[in-house]
Coordinates of C-alpha atoms in Angstrom, one line a residue:
M381 CA 97.6 92.7 115.4
T382 CA 94.5 91.1 114.6
R383 CA 94.4 87.7 112.6
N384 CA 91.6 86.7 109.9
K385 CA 90.0 83.4 109.3
K386 CA 93.0 82.0 107.5
G387 CA 95.1 82.8 110.4
K388 CA 97.1 85.5 108.7
K389 CA 97.6 88.9 110.5
G390 CA 95.0 91.6 109.2
K391 CA 95.7 95.1 109.3
R392 CA 95.1 97.5 112.1
K393 CA 92.1 99.4 111.8
I394 CA 92.3 102.9 113.5
F395 CA 89.3 105.6 113.2
I396 CA 90.3 109.3 114.2
L397 CA 87.2 111.3 114.2
V398 CA 88.2 115.0 114.7
E399 CA 86.7 118.3 115.6
G400 CA 87.9 120.6 112.7
K401 CA 89.6 120.4 109.3
T402 CA 93.2 121.3 110.7
E403 CA 92.9 118.2 112.6
Q404 CA 91.8 116.0 109.9
M405 CA 94.4 117.4 107.2
Y406 CA 97.1 116.5 109.8
F407 CA 96.2 113.2 110.5
D408 CA 95.8 112.6 106.5
C409 CA 99.4 114.1 106.3
L410 CA 100.8 111.9 108.8
R411 CA 99.3 108.9 107.5
Q412 CA 100.8 109.6 104.0
Q413 CA 104.2 110.8 105.2
L414 CA 104.7 107.8 107.8
R415 CA 103.4 105.4 104.9
L416 CA 101.4 103.7 107.3
S417 CA 100.6 100.6 105.1
N418 CA 99.9 98.1 108.1
V419 CA 97.2 100.6 109.6
K420 CA 94.1 101.6 108.0
I421 CA 93.2 105.3 109.3
K422 CA 90.1 106.7 108.6
T423 CA 89.5 110.6 109.6
T424 CA 86.3 112.6 109.8
V425 CA 85.2 115.9 110.9
M426 CA 82.7 115.9 113.2
K427 CA 81.2 119.4 112.8
N428 CA 79.4 121.8 115.2
S429 CA 79.5 118.6 118.0
G430 CA 79.6 120.7 121.3
R431 CA 79.1 118.9 124.1
T432 CA 78.0 115.7 122.2
W433 CA 81.5 114.4 121.2
I434 CA 81.6 111.1 122.3
E435 CA 77.8 110.8 121.5
K436 CA 78.2 111.5 118.2
A437 CA 81.4 109.7 117.7
K438 CA 79.5 106.7 118.7
L439 CA 76.6 107.4 116.5
L440 CA 78.4 107.8 113.7
I441 CA 80.3 104.6 114.1
E442 CA 76.9 102.6 114.6
N443 CA 75.3 104.3 111.7
D444 CA 77.5 105.2 108.8
P445 CA 78.5 101.7 106.7
S446 CA 81.9 103.3 106.2
F447 CA 83.0 102.9 109.8
R448 CA 82.4 99.2 110.2
R449 CA 83.9 98.4 113.9
D450 CA 85.1 95.3 115.1
K451 CA 86.7 94.3 118.1
A452 CA 90.0 95.2 117.3
T453 CA 89.3 98.6 115.4
E454 CA 90.4 101.4 117.7
V455 CA 88.8 104.7 117.9
F456 CA 90.0 108.2 118.8
V457 CA 88.4 111.1 119.3
V458 CA 90.2 114.1 119.1
F459 CA 89.2 117.7 120.1
D460 CA 90.4 120.6 122.0
K461 CA 89.1 122.1 125.5
D462 CA 87.4 125.1 124.2
E463 CA 84.9 126.4 126.1
F464 CA 84.3 123.3 128.3
T465 CA 84.2 123.0 132.1
S466 CA 86.4 120.8 133.8
N467 CA 83.4 118.8 134.7
E468 CA 82.2 118.7 131.2
L469 CA 85.5 117.4 130.1
K470 CA 85.4 114.8 133.0
Q471 CA 82.3 113.5 131.7
M472 CA 83.3 113.3 128.2
F473 CA 86.3 111.1 129.3
K474 CA 84.7 108.9 131.3
R475 CA 81.9 108.3 128.4
A476 CA 84.7 107.7 125.9
E477 CA 86.1 105.5 128.4
E478 CA 82.6 103.2 128.7
E479 CA 82.9 103.2 124.9
N480 CA 86.5 102.3 125.0
F481 CA 87.2 105.3 122.8
G482 CA 90.7 106.9 123.1
I483 CA 91.2 110.7 123.5
G484 CA 93.7 112.9 121.6
F485 CA 93.0 116.1 123.6
S486 CA 94.8 119.6 123.7
N487 CA 94.5 122.1 126.0
A488 CA 93.4 124.8 124.8
T489 CA 94.3 124.0 121.1
F490 CA 95.2 121.4 118.6
E491 CA 97.9 124.2 117.7
I492 CA 99.7 123.6 121.0
W493 CA 100.7 120.4 119.5
L494 CA 101.8 121.6 116.1
L495 CA 104.1 124.2 117.6
A496 CA 105.8 121.5 119.8
H497 CA 107.0 120.7 116.3
F498 CA 109.6 123.6 116.2
E499 CA 110.0 124.2 120.1
A500 CA 109.4 122.7 123.1
V501 CA 106.0 123.4 124.7
T502 CA 105.4 123.8 128.6
A503 CA 102.4 124.0 131.0
K504 CA 101.9 127.7 130.8
V505 CA 98.9 128.7 129.0
L506 CA 99.6 130.3 125.7
S507 CA 97.1 132.4 123.8
K508 CA 96.0 131.4 120.7
A509 CA 97.4 134.7 119.2
A510 CA 100.8 133.8 120.7
I511 CA 100.9 130.2 119.8
T512 CA 100.2 131.6 116.0
N513 CA 102.9 134.3 116.1
K514 CA 105.2 131.4 117.3
L515 CA 103.7 129.4 114.5
E516 CA 104.4 131.7 112.3
V517 CA 108.0 132.7 113.2
H518 CA 108.9 128.8 112.7
L519 CA 107.0 128.8 109.3
K520 CA 108.7 132.1 108.2
N521 CA 105.1 132.5 106.6
D522 CA 101.6 133.5 107.8
Y523 CA 100.0 130.3 109.6
I524 CA 97.0 128.8 107.8
K525 CA 94.7 126.1 109.0
A526 CA 94.5 122.7 107.5
D527 CA 97.3 124.0 104.9
S528 CA 98.8 120.5 104.0
D529 CA 101.9 122.1 102.6
Q530 CA 102.6 123.4 106.3
L531 CA 101.5 120.3 108.0
D532 CA 103.8 118.4 105.7
K533 CA 106.8 120.5 106.8
M534 CA 105.6 120.2 110.5
I535 CA 105.1 116.3 110.3
K536 CA 108.7 116.1 109.5
N537 CA 110.1 117.2 112.9
L538 CA 107.3 114.5 114.5
D539 CA 109.9 112.9 116.5
L540 CA 111.1 116.6 117.8
A541 CA 107.2 117.1 118.6
V542 CA 106.7 114.0 120.9
K543 CA 109.9 114.7 122.6
N544 CA 109.2 118.6 123.0
A545 CA 105.3 117.6 124.1
R546 CA 106.5 114.9 126.5
S547 CA 106.1 117.4 129.6
I548 CA 102.7 118.2 129.2
S549 CA 101.3 114.7 127.9
E550 CA 99.4 114.3 130.9
I551 CA 95.9 115.6 130.6
N552 CA 95.3 118.5 132.2
F553 CA 92.3 121.0 132.1
E554 CA 93.7 123.7 133.8
S555 CA 96.9 124.4 132.2
Q556 CA 98.5 123.7 128.7
S557 CA 98.5 119.9 127.8
T558 CA 98.2 117.8 124.9
N559 CA 98.4 114.0 124.5
I560 CA 98.2 113.8 120.7
G561 CA 101.8 112.5 120.4
E562 CA 101.1 109.8 122.8
L563 CA 98.2 108.9 120.2
I564 CA 100.5 109.1 117.2
S565 CA 103.3 106.9 119.1
N566 CA 99.9 104.4 119.6
I567 CA 99.7 104.3 115.5
R568 CA 103.4 103.9 114.8
S569 CA 103.5 100.9 117.5

């Protein structure tokens, strides 16, 4: 917790820069459901960032006045493996460390984290279609990306999701993994 000039504890400031609308909606719903009054979370979508995720995040924070960063500000960049090679990902992780950015990463897709809200997930890589089918079974409806009602329903199982994803929380570029649960545990602490 940071202290202001009068010695009072200030709000934690957390910036979460995300790859897509689903991730943005998820973290916005999370902030509302958890009533994180002691945490200021600002999310933004970095569209079409390609191989420049970390550089784009750095430029956004440096040039956008709504992203005023101080020493206590925590920055997380949330993205999927997509088509990146292991070497490209290693470079992004190294660059993020240099900038003191945390990373929320999912291999192969953010939806593996969403699936963890309903069932245990493993390192065996599932296709996007298989993940979507499993989500639809649990939701008893078609899965709609960035749908706040569906995301709110999922977030009600947040503690289960953290538990269900624990076995794949160590980042792995070759097998299914997600450390979103660790990022959320950090936010809640």
